[in-house]
């Protein structure tokens, strides 16, 4: 069942949003789209809380997006914390949006809002549970594009279009920084997986500094850290209130998640009993695997 859970949750978010596009009556469209997002968020919250109680951390293989790189979801304590935040706020915002978004009923584009909001929530959940570079970047780009289209939902206003352009430029500058940081890790480790990154600690101080510098640029832009916060005062006032709540309460926290995750990988590696070294991520996974083998032998 855990291996099917990502597909169930993805369907729970996306199917109501797609149905909302097909329903002509605006109120029913809002109830189906945002209501479906609320139900999906509630299911995701329960699944995360149940999964967080399991040991060892949960790994779910995914179909490889390219032949030369495996893909997986990985749920550890850090992922679970941010997933709870995403699904909890997503549930509250989706319920609130059913009534609030009626101001867009006169415009056909308002019927796209449920799908975009659900896609935003799903993409953020994918970001914090990704276990490899390609899955992470796919979720990150989905999050960026969904939030952009929500910011410019009222695109007839010049301010909304201007805010959207500034946000789109800023977020893709950040994505470029994240991509460069990942490429340094790929060059050093020869792997695309987070586990592979953690298994080969970076010994060259120059590469270490460059990797963290690009990561800080990318994630700091999303988190709105000075001086990368230029998009914040433009995008938030123009986004509908439910969208602004998700951006403020959850989306900018994705930048904090990225910084914490990178710091977690780049900490000095403690020695193993064999004399080898590993990062905290790799050591925790090795410890979990060892404990699993021990319990199975007993």
PDB file of C-alpha atoms in Angstrom:
ATOM      1  CA  UNK A   1       0.000   0.000   0.000  1.00  0.00           C
ATOM      2  CA  UNK A   2       2.762   2.593   0.747  1.00  0.00           C
ATOM      3  CA  UNK A   3       4.045   2.247  -2.819  1.00  0.00           C
ATOM      4  CA  UNK A   4       0.587   3.168  -4.155  1.00  0.00           C
ATOM      5  CA  UNK A   5       0.052   6.048  -1.728  1.00  0.00           C
ATOM      6  CA  UNK A   6       1.787   8.771  -3.822  1.00  0.00           C
ATOM      7  CA  UNK A   7      -0.421   7.935  -6.803  1.00  0.00           C
ATOM      8  CA  UNK A   8      -3.559   7.934  -4.641  1.00  0.00           C
ATOM      9  CA  UNK A   9      -2.717  11.334  -3.171  1.00  0.00           C
ATOM     10  CA  UNK A  10      -1.780  12.775  -6.576  1.00  0.00           C
ATOM     11  CA  UNK A  11      -5.120  11.636  -7.971  1.00  0.00           C
ATOM     12  CA  UNK A  12      -6.955  13.013  -4.934  1.00  0.00           C
ATOM     13  CA  UNK A  13      -5.461  16.456  -5.601  1.00  0.00           C
ATOM     14  CA  UNK A  14      -5.593  16.572  -9.393  1.00  0.00           C
ATOM     15  CA  UNK A  15      -8.856  14.841 -10.301  1.00  0.00           C
ATOM     16  CA  UNK A  16     -11.146  17.297  -8.412  1.00  0.00           C
ATOM     17  CA  UNK A  17      -9.244  20.201  -9.964  1.00  0.00           C
ATOM     18  CA  UNK A  18      -9.746  18.785 -13.450  1.00  0.00           C
ATOM     19  CA  UNK A  19     -13.437  18.204 -12.785  1.00  0.00           C
ATOM     20  CA  UNK A  20     -13.731  21.817 -11.575  1.00  0.00           C
ATOM     21  CA  UNK A  21     -12.599  22.955 -15.026  1.00  0.00           C
ATOM     22  CA  UNK A  22     -15.397  20.983 -16.679  1.00  0.00           C
ATOM     23  CA  UNK A  23     -18.235  22.125 -14.414  1.00  0.00           C
ATOM     24  CA  UNK A  24     -19.991  25.179 -15.791  1.00  0.00           C
ATOM     25  CA  UNK A  25     -21.774  26.290 -12.616  1.00  0.00           C
ATOM     26  CA  UNK A  26     -19.177  28.375 -10.653  1.00  0.00           C
ATOM     27  CA  UNK A  27     -20.311  27.517  -7.119  1.00  0.00           C
ATOM     28  CA  UNK A  28     -20.354  23.784  -7.807  1.00  0.00           C
ATOM     29  CA  UNK A  29     -16.965  24.092  -9.477  1.00  0.00           C
ATOM     30  CA  UNK A  30     -15.524  25.718  -6.345  1.00  0.00           C
ATOM     31  CA  UNK A  31     -17.029  23.115  -4.047  1.00  0.00           C
ATOM     32  CA  UNK A  32     -15.705  20.213  -6.128  1.00  0.00           C
ATOM     33  CA  UNK A  33     -12.244  21.685  -6.768  1.00  0.00           C
ATOM     34  CA  UNK A  34     -11.378  23.255  -3.427  1.00  0.00           C
ATOM     35  CA  UNK A  35     -13.389  20.683  -1.488  1.00  0.00           C
ATOM     36  CA  UNK A  36     -11.436  17.924  -3.189  1.00  0.00           C
ATOM     37  CA  UNK A  37      -8.207  19.693  -2.260  1.00  0.00           C
ATOM     38  CA  UNK A  38      -9.332  19.847   1.367  1.00  0.00           C
ATOM     39  CA  UNK A  39     -10.112  16.123   1.394  1.00  0.00           C
ATOM     40  CA  UNK A  40      -6.771  15.295  -0.257  1.00  0.00           C
ATOM     41  CA  UNK A  41      -4.910  17.482   2.262  1.00  0.00           C
ATOM     42  CA  UNK A  42      -6.680  15.746   5.150  1.00  0.00           C
ATOM     43  CA  UNK A  43      -5.795  12.311   3.751  1.00  0.00           C
ATOM     44  CA  UNK A  44      -2.198  13.427   3.243  1.00  0.00           C
ATOM     45  CA  UNK A  45      -2.019  14.710   6.818  1.00  0.00           C
ATOM     46  CA  UNK A  46      -3.256  11.405   8.234  1.00  0.00           C
ATOM     47  CA  UNK A  47      -0.929   9.373   5.999  1.00  0.00           C
ATOM     48  CA  UNK A  48       2.057  11.510   7.051  1.00  0.00           C
ATOM     49  CA  UNK A  49       1.319  11.178  10.764  1.00  0.00           C
ATOM     50  CA  UNK A  50       0.911   7.417  10.434  1.00  0.00           C
ATOM     51  CA  UNK A  51       4.035   7.089   8.286  1.00  0.00           C
ATOM     52  CA  UNK A  52       6.123   9.218  10.673  1.00  0.00           C
ATOM     53  CA  UNK A  53       5.531   6.639  13.395  1.00  0.00           C
ATOM     54  CA  UNK A  54       7.146   3.883  11.346  1.00  0.00           C
ATOM     55  CA  UNK A  55      10.792   2.835  11.565  1.00  0.00           C
ATOM     56  CA  UNK A  56      12.983   2.905   9.555  1.00  0.00           C
ATOM     57  CA  UNK A  57      12.256   5.944   7.298  1.00  0.00           C
ATOM     58  CA  UNK A  58       9.968   5.164   4.386  1.00  0.00           C
ATOM     59  CA  UNK A  59      11.387   4.766   0.859  1.00  0.00           C
ATOM     60  CA  UNK A  60       9.066   4.512  -2.153  1.00  0.00           C
ATOM     61  CA  UNK A  61      10.646   3.848  -5.584  1.00  0.00           C
ATOM     62  CA  UNK A  62       9.244   5.836  -8.503  1.00  0.00           C
ATOM     63  CA  UNK A  63       9.451   5.230 -12.259  1.00  0.00           C
ATOM     64  CA  UNK A  64      12.778   6.618 -13.450  1.00  0.00           C
ATOM     65  CA  UNK A  65      12.289   9.842 -15.455  1.00  0.00           C
ATOM     66  CA  UNK A  66      15.439   9.027 -17.419  1.00  0.00           C
ATOM     67  CA  UNK A  67      17.177   5.656 -17.980  1.00  0.00           C
ATOM     68  CA  UNK A  68      20.392   6.647 -16.197  1.00  0.00           C
ATOM     69  CA  UNK A  69      18.931   7.951 -12.908  1.00  0.00           C
ATOM     70  CA  UNK A  70      16.740   6.170 -10.372  1.00  0.00           C
ATOM     71  CA  UNK A  71      13.975   8.081  -8.624  1.00  0.00           C
ATOM     72  CA  UNK A  72      12.393   7.656  -5.219  1.00  0.00           C
ATOM     73  CA  UNK A  73      10.425   9.320  -2.453  1.00  0.00           C
ATOM     74  CA  UNK A  74      11.967   9.375   1.010  1.00  0.00           C
ATOM     75  CA  UNK A  75      10.106  10.248   4.203  1.00  0.00           C
ATOM     76  CA  UNK A  76      12.238  11.032   7.242  1.00  0.00           C
ATOM     77  CA  UNK A  77      11.589  13.262  10.233  1.00  0.00           C
ATOM     78  CA  UNK A  78      12.397  16.490   8.410  1.00  0.00           C
ATOM     79  CA  UNK A  79      10.172  15.592   5.471  1.00  0.00           C
ATOM     80  CA  UNK A  80       7.332  14.584   7.796  1.00  0.00           C
ATOM     81  CA  UNK A  81       7.495  17.909   9.657  1.00  0.00           C
ATOM     82  CA  UNK A  82       7.110  19.931   6.467  1.00  0.00           C
ATOM     83  CA  UNK A  83       4.468  17.576   5.045  1.00  0.00           C
ATOM     84  CA  UNK A  84       2.338  18.091   8.164  1.00  0.00           C
ATOM     85  CA  UNK A  85       2.702  21.861   7.678  1.00  0.00           C
ATOM     86  CA  UNK A  86       1.772  21.649   3.978  1.00  0.00           C
ATOM     87  CA  UNK A  87      -1.272  19.429   4.430  1.00  0.00           C
ATOM     88  CA  UNK A  88      -2.579  21.198   7.544  1.00  0.00           C
ATOM     89  CA  UNK A  89      -2.443  24.689   6.025  1.00  0.00           C
ATOM     90  CA  UNK A  90      -3.603  23.269   2.690  1.00  0.00           C
ATOM     91  CA  UNK A  91      -6.710  21.857   4.364  1.00  0.00           C
ATOM     92  CA  UNK A  92      -7.569  25.154   6.079  1.00  0.00           C
ATOM     93  CA  UNK A  93      -6.945  27.264   2.974  1.00  0.00           C
ATOM     94  CA  UNK A  94      -8.923  24.937   0.696  1.00  0.00           C
ATOM     95  CA  UNK A  95     -11.947  25.100   2.985  1.00  0.00           C
ATOM     96  CA  UNK A  96     -11.684  28.903   3.155  1.00  0.00           C
ATOM     97  CA  UNK A  97     -11.274  29.221  -0.627  1.00  0.00           C
ATOM     98  CA  UNK A  98     -14.658  27.563  -1.313  1.00  0.00           C
ATOM     99  CA  UNK A  99     -16.405  30.751  -0.196  1.00  0.00           C
ATOM    100  CA  UNK A 100     -13.744  33.386  -0.786  1.00  0.00           C
ATOM    101  CA  UNK A 101     -13.036  32.639  -4.444  1.00  0.00           C
ATOM    102  CA  UNK A 102     -16.611  33.417  -5.472  1.00  0.00           C
ATOM    103  CA  UNK A 103     -15.368  36.875  -6.475  1.00  0.00           C
ATOM    104  CA  UNK A 104     -13.827  35.178  -9.517  1.00  0.00           C
ATOM    105  CA  UNK A 105     -17.083  33.491 -10.550  1.00  0.00           C
ATOM    106  CA  UNK A 106     -17.663  36.040 -13.300  1.00  0.00           C
ATOM    107  CA  UNK A 107     -14.401  35.052 -14.971  1.00  0.00           C
ATOM    108  CA  UNK A 108     -13.702  31.700 -16.575  1.00  0.00           C
ATOM    109  CA  UNK A 109     -10.152  31.776 -15.226  1.00  0.00           C
ATOM    110  CA  UNK A 110     -11.530  31.463 -11.712  1.00  0.00           C
ATOM    111  CA  UNK A 111     -12.381  27.846 -12.489  1.00  0.00           C
ATOM    112  CA  UNK A 112      -8.689  27.126 -12.999  1.00  0.00           C
ATOM    113  CA  UNK A 113      -7.867  28.273  -9.448  1.00  0.00           C
ATOM    114  CA  UNK A 114      -8.766  24.948  -7.733  1.00  0.00           C
ATOM    115  CA  UNK A 115      -6.540  22.943 -10.080  1.00  0.00           C
ATOM    116  CA  UNK A 116      -3.661  25.409  -9.661  1.00  0.00           C
ATOM    117  CA  UNK A 117      -3.955  25.500  -5.873  1.00  0.00           C
ATOM    118  CA  UNK A 118      -4.146  21.711  -5.669  1.00  0.00           C
ATOM    119  CA  UNK A 119      -1.143  21.433  -7.982  1.00  0.00           C
ATOM    120  CA  UNK A 120       0.767  23.887  -5.769  1.00  0.00           C
ATOM    121  CA  UNK A 121       0.074  21.818  -2.648  1.00  0.00           C
ATOM    122  CA  UNK A 122       0.944  18.568  -4.397  1.00  0.00           C
ATOM    123  CA  UNK A 123       4.188  19.995  -5.816  1.00  0.00           C
ATOM    124  CA  UNK A 124       5.322  21.218  -2.393  1.00  0.00           C
ATOM    125  CA  UNK A 125       4.621  17.792  -0.908  1.00  0.00           C
ATOM    126  CA  UNK A 126       6.680  16.275  -3.731  1.00  0.00           C
ATOM    127  CA  UNK A 127       9.575  18.666  -3.022  1.00  0.00           C
ATOM    128  CA  UNK A 128       9.937  17.754   0.650  1.00  0.00           C
ATOM    129  CA  UNK A 129       9.579  14.009   0.042  1.00  0.00           C
ATOM    130  CA  UNK A 130      11.862  13.751  -3.010  1.00  0.00           C
ATOM    131  CA  UNK A 131      14.853  11.466  -2.575  1.00  0.00           C
ATOM    132  CA  UNK A 132      16.752  12.437  -5.716  1.00  0.00           C
ATOM    133  CA  UNK A 133      17.726  15.517  -7.689  1.00  0.00           C
ATOM    134  CA  UNK A 134      15.400  15.046 -10.668  1.00  0.00           C
ATOM    135  CA  UNK A 135      12.290  14.445  -8.546  1.00  0.00           C
ATOM    136  CA  UNK A 136      13.152  17.457  -6.413  1.00  0.00           C
ATOM    137  CA  UNK A 137      13.583  19.763  -9.404  1.00  0.00           C
ATOM    138  CA  UNK A 138      10.376  18.475 -11.000  1.00  0.00           C
ATOM    139  CA  UNK A 139       8.419  19.284  -7.845  1.00  0.00           C
ATOM    140  CA  UNK A 140      10.190  22.638  -7.460  1.00  0.00           C
ATOM    141  CA  UNK A 141       9.336  23.712 -11.006  1.00  0.00           C
ATOM    142  CA  UNK A 142       5.717  22.579 -10.594  1.00  0.00           C
ATOM    143  CA  UNK A 143       5.493  24.652  -7.428  1.00  0.00           C
ATOM    144  CA  UNK A 144       6.987  27.702  -9.143  1.00  0.00           C
ATOM    145  CA  UNK A 145       4.720  27.573 -12.196  1.00  0.00           C
ATOM    146  CA  UNK A 146       1.518  26.859 -10.240  1.00  0.00           C
ATOM    147  CA  UNK A 147       2.195  29.762  -7.872  1.00  0.00           C
ATOM    148  CA  UNK A 148       3.007  32.074 -10.809  1.00  0.00           C
ATOM    149  CA  UNK A 149      -0.334  31.408 -12.512  1.00  0.00           C
ATOM    150  CA  UNK A 150      -2.130  31.951  -9.198  1.00  0.00           C
ATOM    151  CA  UNK A 151      -0.363  35.295  -8.688  1.00  0.00           C
ATOM    152  CA  UNK A 152      -1.500  36.487 -12.141  1.00  0.00           C
ATOM    153  CA  UNK A 153      -5.006  35.032 -11.791  1.00  0.00           C
ATOM    154  CA  UNK A 154      -6.392  38.567 -12.020  1.00  0.00           C
ATOM    155  CA  UNK A 155      -4.218  39.259 -15.071  1.00  0.00           C
ATOM    156  CA  UNK A 156      -6.388  42.126 -16.306  1.00  0.00           C
ATOM    157  CA  UNK A 157      -4.708  44.280 -13.648  1.00  0.00           C
ATOM    158  CA  UNK A 158      -1.371  45.771 -14.674  1.00  0.00           C
ATOM    159  CA  UNK A 159      -0.045  45.321 -11.119  1.00  0.00           C
ATOM    160  CA  UNK A 160      -0.797  41.593 -11.219  1.00  0.00           C
ATOM    161  CA  UNK A 161       1.041  41.141 -14.525  1.00  0.00           C
ATOM    162  CA  UNK A 162       4.026  43.121 -13.242  1.00  0.00           C
ATOM    163  CA  UNK A 163       4.123  41.124 -10.009  1.00  0.00           C
ATOM    164  CA  UNK A 164       3.962  37.895 -11.996  1.00  0.00           C
ATOM    165  CA  UNK A 165       6.903  38.822 -14.207  1.00  0.00           C
ATOM    166  CA  UNK A 166       9.047  39.853 -11.217  1.00  0.00           C
ATOM    167  CA  UNK A 167       8.148  36.661  -9.368  1.00  0.00           C
ATOM    168  CA  UNK A 168       8.781  34.437 -12.392  1.00  0.00           C
ATOM    169  CA  UNK A 169      12.226  35.964 -12.998  1.00  0.00           C
ATOM    170  CA  UNK A 170      13.197  35.768  -9.321  1.00  0.00           C
ATOM    171  CA  UNK A 171      12.021  32.197  -8.848  1.00  0.00           C
ATOM    172  CA  UNK A 172      13.894  30.949 -11.918  1.00  0.00           C
ATOM    173  CA  UNK A 173      17.074  32.720 -10.865  1.00  0.00           C
ATOM    174  CA  UNK A 174      16.668  30.755  -7.648  1.00  0.00           C
ATOM    175  CA  UNK A 175      16.045  27.541  -9.569  1.00  0.00           C
ATOM    176  CA  UNK A 176      19.242  28.160 -11.518  1.00  0.00           C
ATOM    177  CA  UNK A 177      21.190  28.448  -8.268  1.00  0.00           C
ATOM    178  CA  UNK A 178      19.702  25.195  -6.962  1.00  0.00           C
ATOM    179  CA  UNK A 179      20.500  23.428 -10.234  1.00  0.00           C
ATOM    180  CA  UNK A 180      24.138  24.562 -10.096  1.00  0.00           C
ATOM    181  CA  UNK A 181      24.427  23.393  -6.480  1.00  0.00           C
ATOM    182  CA  UNK A 182      23.077  19.985  -7.474  1.00  0.00           C
ATOM    183  CA  UNK A 183      25.433  19.786 -10.452  1.00  0.00           C
ATOM    184  CA  UNK A 184      28.416  20.325  -8.146  1.00  0.00           C
ATOM    185  CA  UNK A 185      27.168  17.412  -6.041  1.00  0.00           C
ATOM    186  CA  UNK A 186      26.632  15.232  -9.125  1.00  0.00           C
ATOM    187  CA  UNK A 187      30.129  16.022 -10.386  1.00  0.00           C
ATOM    188  CA  UNK A 188      31.645  15.161  -7.005  1.00  0.00           C
ATOM    189  CA  UNK A 189      29.659  12.018  -6.214  1.00  0.00           C
ATOM    190  CA  UNK A 190      28.654  10.674  -9.632  1.00  0.00           C
ATOM    191  CA  UNK A 191      25.121  10.151  -8.315  1.00  0.00           C
ATOM    192  CA  UNK A 192      21.731  11.827  -8.717  1.00  0.00           C
ATOM    193  CA  UNK A 193      20.230  10.465  -5.501  1.00  0.00           C
ATOM    194  CA  UNK A 194      20.323  12.226  -2.138  1.00  0.00           C
ATOM    195  CA  UNK A 195      21.683   9.038  -0.602  1.00  0.00           C
ATOM    196  CA  UNK A 196      24.512   9.094  -3.144  1.00  0.00           C
ATOM    197  CA  UNK A 197      25.267  12.728  -2.329  1.00  0.00           C
ATOM    198  CA  UNK A 198      25.471  11.917   1.370  1.00  0.00           C
ATOM    199  CA  UNK A 199      27.682   8.846   0.880  1.00  0.00           C
ATOM    200  CA  UNK A 200      30.578  10.912  -0.524  1.00  0.00           C
ATOM    201  CA  UNK A 201      31.246  13.972   1.671  1.00  0.00           C
ATOM    202  CA  UNK A 202      32.829  16.903  -0.170  1.00  0.00           C
ATOM    203  CA  UNK A 203      36.459  17.330   0.875  1.00  0.00           C
ATOM    204  CA  UNK A 204      37.408  20.259  -1.377  1.00  0.00           C
ATOM    205  CA  UNK A 205      36.634  23.517   0.518  1.00  0.00           C
ATOM    206  CA  UNK A 206      36.209  25.452  -2.739  1.00  0.00           C
ATOM    207  CA  UNK A 207      33.571  23.046  -4.077  1.00  0.00           C
ATOM    208  CA  UNK A 208      31.909  22.952  -0.663  1.00  0.00           C
ATOM    209  CA  UNK A 209      31.692  26.760  -0.544  1.00  0.00           C
ATOM    210  CA  UNK A 210      30.435  27.025  -4.123  1.00  0.00           C
ATOM    211  CA  UNK A 211      27.804  24.342  -3.580  1.00  0.00           C
ATOM    212  CA  UNK A 212      26.449  25.953  -0.451  1.00  0.00           C
ATOM    213  CA  UNK A 213      26.655  29.428  -2.011  1.00  0.00           C
ATOM    214  CA  UNK A 214      24.511  28.457  -4.994  1.00  0.00           C
ATOM    215  CA  UNK A 215      22.117  26.569  -2.717  1.00  0.00           C
ATOM    216  CA  UNK A 216      21.785  29.625  -0.488  1.00  0.00           C
ATOM    217  CA  UNK A 217      21.054  31.798  -3.541  1.00  0.00           C
ATOM    218  CA  UNK A 218      18.387  29.408  -4.797  1.00  0.00           C
ATOM    219  CA  UNK A 219      16.652  28.574  -1.552  1.00  0.00           C
ATOM    220  CA  UNK A 220      17.174  32.038  -0.088  1.00  0.00           C
ATOM    221  CA  UNK A 221      15.305  33.556  -3.036  1.00  0.00           C
ATOM    222  CA  UNK A 222      12.300  31.314  -2.381  1.00  0.00           C
ATOM    223  CA  UNK A 223      12.477  31.956   1.366  1.00  0.00           C
ATOM    224  CA  UNK A 224      12.600  35.717   0.811  1.00  0.00           C
ATOM    225  CA  UNK A 225      15.883  36.130   2.673  1.00  0.00           C
ATOM    226  CA  UNK A 226      17.506  39.566   2.288  1.00  0.00           C
ATOM    227  CA  UNK A 227      18.692  40.593  -0.278  1.00  0.00           C
ATOM    228  CA  UNK A 228      16.804  38.001  -2.380  1.00  0.00           C
ATOM    229  CA  UNK A 229      13.350  39.116  -1.220  1.00  0.00           C
ATOM    230  CA  UNK A 230      12.553  41.607  -4.005  1.00  0.00           C
ATOM    231  CA  UNK A 231       9.594  39.574  -5.331  1.00  0.00           C
ATOM    232  CA  UNK A 232       7.763  39.363  -1.982  1.00  0.00           C
ATOM    233  CA  UNK A 233       6.167  42.842  -1.787  1.00  0.00           C
ATOM    234  CA  UNK A 234       4.944  42.510  -5.380  1.00  0.00           C
ATOM    235  CA  UNK A 235       3.553  38.971  -5.461  1.00  0.00           C
ATOM    236  CA  UNK A 236       1.775  38.675  -2.126  1.00  0.00           C
ATOM    237  CA  UNK A 237      -0.566  41.689  -2.434  1.00  0.00           C
ATOM    238  CA  UNK A 238      -1.670  40.658  -5.934  1.00  0.00           C
ATOM    239  CA  UNK A 239      -2.350  36.999  -5.140  1.00  0.00           C
ATOM    240  CA  UNK A 240      -5.858  36.084  -3.903  1.00  0.00           C
ATOM    241  CA  UNK A 241      -5.971  35.814  -0.100  1.00  0.00           C
ATOM    242  CA  UNK A 242      -6.013  31.982   0.033  1.00  0.00           C
ATOM    243  CA  UNK A 243      -3.042  31.856  -2.328  1.00  0.00           C
ATOM    244  CA  UNK A 244      -1.179  34.513  -0.349  1.00  0.00           C
ATOM    245  CA  UNK A 245      -1.797  32.473   2.817  1.00  0.00           C
ATOM    246  CA  UNK A 246      -0.263  29.369   1.215  1.00  0.00           C
ATOM    247  CA  UNK A 247       2.693  31.355  -0.117  1.00  0.00           C
ATOM    248  CA  UNK A 248       3.357  33.013   3.245  1.00  0.00           C
ATOM    249  CA  UNK A 249       2.582  30.045   5.451  1.00  0.00           C
ATOM    250  CA  UNK A 250       4.090  27.215   3.428  1.00  0.00           C
ATOM    251  CA  UNK A 251       5.729  28.039   0.102  1.00  0.00           C
ATOM    252  CA  UNK A 252       8.466  30.324   1.390  1.00  0.00           C
ATOM    253  CA  UNK A 253       9.194  27.620   3.978  1.00  0.00           C
ATOM    254  CA  UNK A 254      10.279  25.417   1.089  1.00  0.00           C
ATOM    255  CA  UNK A 255      13.360  27.623   0.918  1.00  0.00           C
ATOM    256  CA  UNK A 256      14.022  26.977   4.608  1.00  0.00           C
ATOM    257  CA  UNK A 257      13.575  23.254   3.989  1.00  0.00           C
ATOM    258  CA  UNK A 258      16.131  23.346   1.185  1.00  0.00           C
ATOM    259  CA  UNK A 259      18.700  25.202   3.286  1.00  0.00           C
ATOM    260  CA  UNK A 260      18.258  22.794   6.202  1.00  0.00           C
ATOM    261  CA  UNK A 261      18.448  19.778   3.898  1.00  0.00           C
ATOM    262  CA  UNK A 262      21.657  21.005   2.261  1.00  0.00           C
ATOM    263  CA  UNK A 263      23.234  21.835   5.615  1.00  0.00           C
ATOM    264  CA  UNK A 264      22.276  18.367   6.778  1.00  0.00           C
ATOM    265  CA  UNK A 265      24.201  16.830   3.884  1.00  0.00           C
ATOM    266  CA  UNK A 266      27.217  19.117   4.170  1.00  0.00           C
ATOM    267  CA  UNK A 267      27.903  18.738   7.896  1.00  0.00           C
ATOM    268  CA  UNK A 268      31.310  17.250   8.805  1.00  0.00           C
ATOM    269  CA  UNK A 269      30.981  13.487   8.600  1.00  0.00           C
ATOM    270  CA  UNK A 270      31.395  11.460  11.803  1.00  0.00           C
ATOM    271  CA  UNK A 271      33.632   8.388  11.640  1.00  0.00           C
ATOM    272  CA  UNK A 272      32.122   4.924  11.380  1.00  0.00           C
ATOM    273  CA  UNK A 273      33.493   2.012  13.409  1.00  0.00           C
ATOM    274  CA  UNK A 274      35.245   0.759  10.269  1.00  0.00           C
ATOM    275  CA  UNK A 275      37.132   4.028   9.942  1.00  0.00           C
ATOM    276  CA  UNK A 276      35.087   5.249   6.969  1.00  0.00           C
ATOM    277  CA  UNK A 277      33.084   8.448   7.113  1.00  0.00           C
ATOM    278  CA  UNK A 278      29.572   9.398   6.140  1.00  0.00           C
ATOM    279  CA  UNK A 279      27.239  12.342   6.324  1.00  0.00           C
ATOM    280  CA  UNK A 280      24.428  12.321   8.929  1.00  0.00           C
ATOM    281  CA  UNK A 281      21.912  11.291   6.205  1.00  0.00           C
ATOM    282  CA  UNK A 282      23.985   8.303   5.108  1.00  0.00           C
ATOM    283  CA  UNK A 283      24.840   7.333   8.683  1.00  0.00           C
ATOM    284  CA  UNK A 284      21.185   7.370   9.701  1.00  0.00           C
ATOM    285  CA  UNK A 285      20.259   5.170   6.740  1.00  0.00           C
ATOM    286  CA  UNK A 286      23.132   2.785   7.460  1.00  0.00           C
ATOM    287  CA  UNK A 287      22.064   2.616  11.094  1.00  0.00           C
ATOM    288  CA  UNK A 288      18.442   1.956  10.102  1.00  0.00           C
ATOM    289  CA  UNK A 289      19.463  -0.806   7.710  1.00  0.00           C
ATOM    290  CA  UNK A 290      21.699  -2.357  10.361  1.00  0.00           C
ATOM    291  CA  UNK A 291      18.944  -2.332  12.961  1.00  0.00           C
ATOM    292  CA  UNK A 292      16.527  -3.876  10.460  1.00  0.00           C
ATOM    293  CA  UNK A 293      18.954  -6.718   9.716  1.00  0.00           C
ATOM    294  CA  UNK A 294      19.532  -7.291  13.433  1.00  0.00           C
ATOM    295  CA  UNK A 295      15.820  -7.481  14.188  1.00  0.00           C
ATOM    296  CA  UNK A 296      15.235  -9.872  11.286  1.00  0.00           C
ATOM    297  CA  UNK A 297      17.976 -12.239  12.462  1.00  0.00           C
ATOM    298  CA  UNK A 298      16.537 -12.352  15.954  1.00  0.00           C
TER     299      UNK A 298
END
